[in-house]
Amino acid sequence: MKIEGRGAKHALSTTRVVALGFAFVILVGSVLLSLPVASATGESVGYFDALFTSTSCVCVTGLVVVDTGTAYSTFGHVVIILLIQIGGLGFMSVAMLYFMLLGKRVTLGTRLLFQESLNEDRIGGLVRMMRWVIFSALSIEAVGAALLATRFIPIYGFGKGLWYGVFHSISAFCNAGFDLIGGYQNLMPFQFDPVVNITITLLIIIGGLGFIVVQDIYLCKIQPRFHHKDTTRLNFHSQICLRVTIVLLLFGTLGFFLLEFGNTMEGLNILEKLNCAFFQSTNTRTAGFASVDIAAQYEFTKVLSVLLMFIGACPGSTGGGIKTTTLTVLLFTVICTIRGKDEVVVLRHRFSTPAVYKAFSLTFIAILLVFIDAGVISSLNPDILYIDCLYEATSAFGTVGLSASVTPNLDPISKLILIFTM
């Protein structure tokens, strides 16, 4: 597709600035995490492993080559959670916070960067939107941290328990999936804890819906109730995101429940199995926390996970993947084609031809990338099953972070491939 005009060139330049900004944050994070003070043993974890961790943090993925809880010191954990926060909100949100604290005026150039960071078409109201992003994110994370702390403090003590609450709340809302439990256990020790499970799940879902959808729900459904007004209709984008998210959550829950009923969920009662299935369905699309042993799952279960990881979260969210809106365009284009219709119409909204072309192009490129990555990784690591290589590659692409426990055992080239994929 040919791009012409000064506006297009300016858009490319802002895209480049945003990309370079993320690259800069990753490099700074890798240097800090490679310092001896960031290691639990006092000896550097090595720059390459620090680079992998920093990339996984900023891209809010959650794939690890060393155990986060035991390999890094408190300083390292603070660096990791700051990188996750910057990655989840976007480094332009941090820039907005800087402007707010110092009372500086936001220039047109900075507004354009905000526009690119939020993936918005309009430039009006962007500063107000960025403020909403920061305020809502910090407020939601604070509530999540308080709820999680009620379960962690009795186990780990006040200071450590409070810190665990803050860390896991930010990690969940930003859909990162990093944990401090240690021993690659993830959240399996809290498999049946309703407070931890429900809090983590809600944080992931809210973060995965995106700031635009959350704001729309607040303005249309919550705020009017405080003023005793009739609620208004959500915009088209929010309706699509909510409906597809609900369908995918139910589809994943049913799939994991049926496939792993007698495998990783063996020995659990029905309610516990449903809880594990719903928790895994939520995490597979965006976050990367696990309450069961992923490596022990059946191959077909992993195929289901690959599909959900590939789809991912909603646009403008802290999650990755091709996005729920892209899936909507793809599915309804196929349905309309089968029915012999020339236009793709969803909820009385017609998708333009360029939008359809963009959705198919994006999906084709993503499929190509994931399968090439998996093929190369499988060739370099012949002792690892291809489905596990595909699982890791898709997890990196979707910035999910779930792992079949093979990432730490990959060769350096394969790890480098995952870094670039994230």
PDB file of C-alpha atoms in Angstrom, residues 64-281:
ATOM      1  CA  VAL A  64      11.160 -15.879  31.584  1.00  0.00           C
ATOM      2  CA  VAL A  65      14.542 -17.565  31.259  1.00  0.00           C
ATOM      3  CA  VAL A  66      15.293 -17.346  34.995  1.00  0.00           C
ATOM      4  CA  ASP A  67      12.862 -17.618  37.887  1.00  0.00           C
ATOM      5  CA  THR A  68      11.734 -14.081  38.737  1.00  0.00           C
ATOM      6  CA  GLY A  69      11.024 -14.769  42.392  1.00  0.00           C
ATOM      7  CA  THR A  70      14.360 -16.373  43.257  1.00  0.00           C
ATOM      8  CA  ALA A  71      16.847 -15.021  40.698  1.00  0.00           C
ATOM      9  CA  TYR A  72      16.333 -11.300  41.354  1.00  0.00           C
ATOM     10  CA  SER A  73      16.722  -9.184  44.493  1.00  0.00           C
ATOM     11  CA  THR A  74      14.225  -6.657  45.809  1.00  0.00           C
ATOM     12  CA  PHE A  75      15.952  -4.027  43.656  1.00  0.00           C
ATOM     13  CA  GLY A  76      15.542  -6.293  40.646  1.00  0.00           C
ATOM     14  CA  HIS A  77      11.863  -6.842  41.458  1.00  0.00           C
ATOM     15  CA  VAL A  78      11.288  -3.071  41.694  1.00  0.00           C
ATOM     16  CA  VAL A  79      12.949  -2.576  38.286  1.00  0.00           C
ATOM     17  CA  ILE A  80      10.819  -5.377  36.822  1.00  0.00           C
ATOM     18  CA  ILE A  81       7.520  -3.979  38.086  1.00  0.00           C
ATOM     19  CA  LEU A  82       8.422  -0.451  36.904  1.00  0.00           C
ATOM     20  CA  LEU A  83       9.196  -1.830  33.440  1.00  0.00           C
ATOM     21  CA  ILE A  84       5.872  -3.697  33.456  1.00  0.00           C
ATOM     22  CA  GLN A  85       4.019  -0.524  34.472  1.00  0.00           C
ATOM     23  CA  ILE A  86       5.703   1.498  31.709  1.00  0.00           C
ATOM     24  CA  GLY A  87       5.023  -1.255  29.186  1.00  0.00           C
ATOM     25  CA  GLY A  88       1.397  -1.686  30.230  1.00  0.00           C
ATOM     26  CA  LEU A  89       0.500   1.999  30.219  1.00  0.00           C
ATOM     27  CA  GLY A  90       2.907   2.994  27.466  1.00  0.00           C
ATOM     28  CA  PHE A  91       5.957   5.182  28.009  1.00  0.00           C
ATOM     29  CA  MET A  92       3.954   8.165  26.707  1.00  0.00           C
ATOM     30  CA  SER A  93       1.693   7.788  29.752  1.00  0.00           C
ATOM     31  CA  VAL A  94       4.773   8.194  31.911  1.00  0.00           C
ATOM     32  CA  ALA A  95       5.615  11.316  29.897  1.00  0.00           C
ATOM     33  CA  MET A  96       2.079  12.573  30.533  1.00  0.00           C
ATOM     34  CA  LEU A  97       2.561  12.013  34.271  1.00  0.00           C
ATOM     35  CA  TYR A  98       5.753  14.076  34.036  1.00  0.00           C
ATOM     36  CA  PHE A  99       3.869  16.946  32.368  1.00  0.00           C
ATOM     37  CA  MET A 100       1.099  16.755  34.980  1.00  0.00           C
ATOM     38  CA  LEU A 101       3.465  16.832  37.961  1.00  0.00           C
ATOM     39  CA  LEU A 102       5.526  19.748  36.622  1.00  0.00           C
ATOM     40  CA  GLY A 103       2.550  21.635  35.195  1.00  0.00           C
ATOM     41  CA  LYS A 104       4.111  21.830  31.745  1.00  0.00           C
ATOM     42  CA  ARG A 105       2.149  22.590  28.582  1.00  0.00           C
ATOM     43  CA  VAL A 106       1.623  19.679  26.188  1.00  0.00           C
ATOM     44  CA  THR A 107       2.823  20.587  22.684  1.00  0.00           C
ATOM     45  CA  LEU A 108       1.254  19.481  19.394  1.00  0.00           C
ATOM     46  CA  GLY A 109       4.162  17.125  18.735  1.00  0.00           C
ATOM     47  CA  THR A 110       3.620  15.439  22.085  1.00  0.00           C
ATOM     48  CA  ARG A 111      -0.113  15.156  21.393  1.00  0.00           C
ATOM     49  CA  LEU A 112       0.700  13.338  18.136  1.00  0.00           C
ATOM     50  CA  LEU A 113       2.852  10.909  20.097  1.00  0.00           C
ATOM     51  CA  PHE A 114      -0.040  10.388  22.534  1.00  0.00           C
ATOM     52  CA  GLN A 115      -2.270   9.713  19.545  1.00  0.00           C
ATOM     53  CA  GLU A 116       0.097   7.045  18.206  1.00  0.00           C
ATOM     54  CA  SER A 117       0.600   5.507  21.648  1.00  0.00           C
ATOM     55  CA  LEU A 118      -3.163   5.135  22.203  1.00  0.00           C
ATOM     56  CA  ASN A 119      -3.784   4.026  18.583  1.00  0.00           C
ATOM     57  CA  GLU A 120      -6.434   6.728  18.244  1.00  0.00           C
ATOM     58  CA  ASP A 121      -7.620   8.365  15.016  1.00  0.00           C
ATOM     59  CA  ARG A 122      -8.618  11.663  16.627  1.00  0.00           C
ATOM     60  CA  ILE A 123      -6.312  14.170  18.288  1.00  0.00           C
ATOM     61  CA  GLY A 124      -8.935  16.105  20.246  1.00  0.00           C
ATOM     62  CA  GLY A 125      -9.266  15.173  23.911  1.00  0.00           C
ATOM     63  CA  LEU A 126      -6.088  13.072  23.931  1.00  0.00           C
ATOM     64  CA  VAL A 127      -4.573  14.831  26.960  1.00  0.00           C
ATOM     65  CA  ARG A 128      -7.781  14.238  28.906  1.00  0.00           C
ATOM     66  CA  MET A 129      -7.733  10.618  27.736  1.00  0.00           C
ATOM     67  CA  MET A 130      -4.126  10.140  28.866  1.00  0.00           C
ATOM     68  CA  ARG A 131      -5.031  11.534  32.294  1.00  0.00           C
ATOM     69  CA  TRP A 132      -7.909   9.082  32.459  1.00  0.00           C
ATOM     70  CA  VAL A 133      -5.560   6.218  31.534  1.00  0.00           C
ATOM     71  CA  ILE A 134      -3.156   7.081  34.358  1.00  0.00           C
ATOM     72  CA  PHE A 135      -5.821   7.754  36.992  1.00  0.00           C
ATOM     73  CA  SER A 136      -7.943   4.694  36.200  1.00  0.00           C
ATOM     74  CA  ALA A 137      -4.943   2.350  35.969  1.00  0.00           C
ATOM     75  CA  LEU A 138      -3.417   3.442  39.265  1.00  0.00           C
ATOM     76  CA  SER A 139      -6.819   3.353  41.010  1.00  0.00           C
ATOM     77  CA  ILE A 140      -7.669  -0.144  39.769  1.00  0.00           C
ATOM     78  CA  GLU A 141      -4.193  -1.430  40.625  1.00  0.00           C
ATOM     79  CA  ALA A 142      -4.459   0.063  44.135  1.00  0.00           C
ATOM     80  CA  VAL A 143      -7.770  -1.716  44.788  1.00  0.00           C
ATOM     81  CA  GLY A 144      -6.347  -4.963  43.403  1.00  0.00           C
ATOM     82  CA  ALA A 145      -3.229  -4.650  45.567  1.00  0.00           C
ATOM     83  CA  ALA A 146      -5.335  -4.097  48.694  1.00  0.00           C
ATOM     84  CA  LEU A 147      -7.469  -7.186  48.000  1.00  0.00           C
ATOM     85  CA  LEU A 148      -4.478  -9.412  47.238  1.00  0.00           C
ATOM     86  CA  ALA A 149      -2.650  -8.136  50.324  1.00  0.00           C
ATOM     87  CA  THR A 150      -5.431  -9.506  52.525  1.00  0.00           C
ATOM     88  CA  ARG A 151      -4.377 -13.004  51.417  1.00  0.00           C
ATOM     89  CA  PHE A 152      -0.612 -12.496  51.099  1.00  0.00           C
ATOM     90  CA  ILE A 153      -0.003 -10.692  54.429  1.00  0.00           C
ATOM     91  CA  PRO A 154      -1.160 -13.626  56.631  1.00  0.00           C
ATOM     92  CA  ILE A 155       1.216 -15.900  54.688  1.00  0.00           C
ATOM     93  CA  TYR A 156       4.301 -13.742  54.079  1.00  0.00           C
ATOM     94  CA  GLY A 157       4.053 -11.071  56.789  1.00  0.00           C
ATOM     95  CA  PHE A 158       2.981  -7.422  56.483  1.00  0.00           C
ATOM     96  CA  GLY A 159       5.854  -5.924  54.473  1.00  0.00           C
ATOM     97  CA  LYS A 160       6.385  -8.808  52.065  1.00  0.00           C
ATOM     98  CA  GLY A 161       2.669  -9.522  51.785  1.00  0.00           C
ATOM     99  CA  LEU A 162       1.880  -5.895  50.916  1.00  0.00           C
ATOM    100  CA  TRP A 163       4.672  -5.833  48.333  1.00  0.00           C
ATOM    101  CA  TYR A 164       3.416  -9.101  46.814  1.00  0.00           C
ATOM    102  CA  GLY A 165      -0.050  -7.546  46.569  1.00  0.00           C
ATOM    103  CA  VAL A 166       1.265  -4.477  44.745  1.00  0.00           C
ATOM    104  CA  PHE A 167       3.515  -6.494  42.426  1.00  0.00           C
ATOM    105  CA  HIS A 168       0.914  -9.064  41.380  1.00  0.00           C
ATOM    106  CA  SER A 169      -1.823  -6.434  41.012  1.00  0.00           C
ATOM    107  CA  ILE A 170       0.260  -4.393  38.556  1.00  0.00           C
ATOM    108  CA  SER A 171       1.425  -7.551  36.795  1.00  0.00           C
ATOM    109  CA  ALA A 172      -2.175  -8.757  36.381  1.00  0.00           C
ATOM    110  CA  PHE A 173      -3.697  -5.441  35.285  1.00  0.00           C
ATOM    111  CA  CYS A 174      -0.887  -4.914  32.761  1.00  0.00           C
ATOM    112  CA  ASN A 175      -1.449  -8.493  31.565  1.00  0.00           C
ATOM    113  CA  ALA A 176       2.212  -9.340  32.191  1.00  0.00           C
ATOM    114  CA  GLY A 177       1.947 -12.591  34.155  1.00  0.00           C
ATOM    115  CA  PHE A 178       5.150 -12.138  36.186  1.00  0.00           C
ATOM    116  CA  ASP A 179       5.014 -13.570  39.698  1.00  0.00           C
ATOM    117  CA  LEU A 180       7.200 -13.659  42.816  1.00  0.00           C
ATOM    118  CA  ILE A 181       6.052 -17.015  44.201  1.00  0.00           C
ATOM    119  CA  GLY A 182       9.326 -18.660  43.126  1.00  0.00           C
ATOM    120  CA  GLY A 183      10.258 -22.078  41.797  1.00  0.00           C
ATOM    121  CA  TYR A 184       8.342 -21.534  38.518  1.00  0.00           C
ATOM    122  CA  GLN A 185       5.146 -22.297  40.479  1.00  0.00           C
ATOM    123  CA  ASN A 186       3.317 -19.213  39.224  1.00  0.00           C
ATOM    124  CA  LEU A 187      -0.035 -19.073  41.078  1.00  0.00           C
ATOM    125  CA  MET A 188      -0.469 -22.827  41.505  1.00  0.00           C
ATOM    126  CA  PRO A 189      -0.146 -22.554  45.335  1.00  0.00           C
ATOM    127  CA  PHE A 190      -3.253 -20.315  45.244  1.00  0.00           C
ATOM    128  CA  GLN A 191      -5.168 -22.560  42.865  1.00  0.00           C
ATOM    129  CA  PHE A 192      -8.249 -22.693  45.110  1.00  0.00           C
ATOM    130  CA  ASP A 193      -8.023 -19.286  46.773  1.00  0.00           C
ATOM    131  CA  PRO A 194     -11.168 -17.371  45.698  1.00  0.00           C
ATOM    132  CA  VAL A 195      -9.828 -13.920  46.633  1.00  0.00           C
ATOM    133  CA  VAL A 196      -6.589 -14.336  44.665  1.00  0.00           C
ATOM    134  CA  ASN A 197      -8.285 -16.031  41.704  1.00  0.00           C
ATOM    135  CA  ILE A 198     -11.186 -13.588  41.361  1.00  0.00           C
ATOM    136  CA  THR A 199      -9.022 -10.483  41.919  1.00  0.00           C
ATOM    137  CA  ILE A 200      -6.354 -11.572  39.430  1.00  0.00           C
ATOM    138  CA  THR A 201      -9.012 -12.571  36.881  1.00  0.00           C
ATOM    139  CA  LEU A 202     -10.902  -9.260  37.125  1.00  0.00           C
ATOM    140  CA  LEU A 203      -7.669  -7.256  36.838  1.00  0.00           C
ATOM    141  CA  ILE A 204      -6.708  -9.212  33.718  1.00  0.00           C
ATOM    142  CA  ILE A 205     -10.132  -8.808  32.097  1.00  0.00           C
ATOM    143  CA  ILE A 206     -10.285  -5.057  32.812  1.00  0.00           C
ATOM    144  CA  GLY A 207      -6.749  -4.551  31.522  1.00  0.00           C
ATOM    145  CA  GLY A 208      -7.518  -6.697  28.470  1.00  0.00           C
ATOM    146  CA  LEU A 209     -10.649  -4.723  27.566  1.00  0.00           C
ATOM    147  CA  GLY A 210      -8.623  -1.545  27.174  1.00  0.00           C
ATOM    148  CA  PHE A 211      -8.789   1.969  28.552  1.00  0.00           C
ATOM    149  CA  ILE A 212     -11.166   3.196  25.838  1.00  0.00           C
ATOM    150  CA  VAL A 213     -13.729   0.505  26.656  1.00  0.00           C
ATOM    151  CA  VAL A 214     -13.364   1.002  30.422  1.00  0.00           C
ATOM    152  CA  GLN A 215     -13.886   4.745  30.006  1.00  0.00           C
ATOM    153  CA  ASP A 216     -16.924   4.172  27.797  1.00  0.00           C
ATOM    154  CA  ILE A 217     -18.457   1.802  30.372  1.00  0.00           C
ATOM    155  CA  TYR A 218     -17.862   4.360  33.118  1.00  0.00           C
ATOM    156  CA  LEU A 219     -19.334   7.285  31.156  1.00  0.00           C
ATOM    157  CA  CYS A 220     -22.309   5.362  29.769  1.00  0.00           C
ATOM    158  CA  LYS A 221     -23.215   2.900  32.516  1.00  0.00           C
ATOM    159  CA  ILE A 222     -21.684   3.906  35.848  1.00  0.00           C
ATOM    160  CA  GLN A 223     -21.521   7.715  35.986  1.00  0.00           C
ATOM    161  CA  PRO A 224     -25.187   8.258  34.935  1.00  0.00           C
ATOM    162  CA  ARG A 225     -26.330   6.143  37.890  1.00  0.00           C
ATOM    163  CA  PHE A 226     -24.682   8.563  40.322  1.00  0.00           C
ATOM    164  CA  HIS A 227     -26.666  11.415  38.761  1.00  0.00           C
ATOM    165  CA  HIS A 228     -29.891   9.365  38.519  1.00  0.00           C
ATOM    166  CA  LYS A 229     -29.899   9.524  34.726  1.00  0.00           C
ATOM    167  CA  ASP A 230     -30.747   6.896  32.149  1.00  0.00           C
ATOM    168  CA  THR A 231     -27.720   4.936  30.986  1.00  0.00           C
ATOM    169  CA  THR A 232     -26.664   5.550  27.395  1.00  0.00           C
ATOM    170  CA  ARG A 233     -25.632   3.093  24.696  1.00  0.00           C
ATOM    171  CA  LEU A 234     -22.007   1.991  24.508  1.00  0.00           C
ATOM    172  CA  ASN A 235     -20.183   2.872  21.310  1.00  0.00           C
ATOM    173  CA  PHE A 236     -19.685   0.275  18.580  1.00  0.00           C
ATOM    174  CA  HIS A 237     -16.065  -0.460  19.541  1.00  0.00           C
ATOM    175  CA  SER A 238     -16.984  -1.184  23.170  1.00  0.00           C
ATOM    176  CA  GLN A 239     -19.928  -3.388  22.199  1.00  0.00           C
ATOM    177  CA  ILE A 240     -17.730  -5.519  19.945  1.00  0.00           C
ATOM    178  CA  CYS A 241     -14.947  -5.801  22.535  1.00  0.00           C
ATOM    179  CA  LEU A 242     -17.315  -6.803  25.347  1.00  0.00           C
ATOM    180  CA  ARG A 243     -19.285  -9.339  23.305  1.00  0.00           C
ATOM    181  CA  VAL A 244     -16.252 -11.041  21.774  1.00  0.00           C
ATOM    182  CA  THR A 245     -14.445 -11.096  25.130  1.00  0.00           C
ATOM    183  CA  ILE A 246     -17.407 -12.810  26.817  1.00  0.00           C
ATOM    184  CA  VAL A 247     -17.719 -15.371  24.007  1.00  0.00           C
ATOM    185  CA  LEU A 248     -13.988 -16.165  24.079  1.00  0.00           C
ATOM    186  CA  LEU A 249     -13.961 -16.478  27.880  1.00  0.00           C
ATOM    187  CA  LEU A 250     -16.882 -18.929  27.797  1.00  0.00           C
ATOM    188  CA  PHE A 251     -15.435 -20.830  24.828  1.00  0.00           C
ATOM    189  CA  GLY A 252     -12.056 -21.172  26.533  1.00  0.00           C
ATOM    190  CA  THR A 253     -13.577 -22.185  29.865  1.00  0.00           C
ATOM    191  CA  LEU A 254     -15.672 -24.925  28.252  1.00  0.00           C
ATOM    192  CA  GLY A 255     -12.713 -26.110  26.185  1.00  0.00           C
ATOM    193  CA  PHE A 256     -10.250 -26.340  29.080  1.00  0.00           C
ATOM    194  CA  PHE A 257     -12.908 -27.926  31.323  1.00  0.00           C
ATOM    195  CA  LEU A 258     -13.694 -30.719  28.859  1.00  0.00           C
ATOM    196  CA  LEU A 259     -10.144 -31.339  27.608  1.00  0.00           C
ATOM    197  CA  GLU A 260      -8.338 -31.290  30.970  1.00  0.00           C
ATOM    198  CA  PHE A 261     -11.146 -32.792  33.075  1.00  0.00           C
ATOM    199  CA  GLY A 262      -9.209 -35.990  33.763  1.00  0.00           C
ATOM    200  CA  ASN A 263      -5.701 -34.662  33.224  1.00  0.00           C
ATOM    201  CA  THR A 264      -4.294 -31.561  34.959  1.00  0.00           C
ATOM    202  CA  MET A 265      -7.612 -31.096  36.797  1.00  0.00           C
ATOM    203  CA  GLU A 266      -7.850 -34.697  37.979  1.00  0.00           C
ATOM    204  CA  GLY A 267      -8.774 -34.998  41.649  1.00  0.00           C
ATOM    205  CA  LEU A 268     -10.652 -31.682  41.780  1.00  0.00           C
ATOM    206  CA  ASN A 269     -14.379 -31.337  42.306  1.00  0.00           C
ATOM    207  CA  ILE A 270     -16.616 -29.796  39.652  1.00  0.00           C
ATOM    208  CA  LEU A 271     -16.526 -26.259  41.064  1.00  0.00           C
ATOM    209  CA  GLU A 272     -12.740 -26.363  41.423  1.00  0.00           C
ATOM    210  CA  LYS A 273     -12.405 -27.602  37.835  1.00  0.00           C
ATOM    211  CA  LEU A 274     -14.664 -24.832  36.552  1.00  0.00           C
ATOM    212  CA  ASN A 275     -12.642 -22.292  38.529  1.00  0.00           C
ATOM    213  CA  CYS A 276      -9.361 -23.567  37.071  1.00  0.00           C
ATOM    214  CA  ALA A 277     -10.824 -23.675  33.566  1.00  0.00           C
ATOM    215  CA  PHE A 278     -12.127 -20.090  33.772  1.00  0.00           C
ATOM    216  CA  PHE A 279      -8.852 -18.851  35.283  1.00  0.00           C
ATOM    217  CA  GLN A 280      -6.863 -20.533  32.504  1.00  0.00           C
ATOM    218  CA  SER A 281      -9.235 -19.230  29.802  1.00  0.00           C
TER     219      SER A 281
END
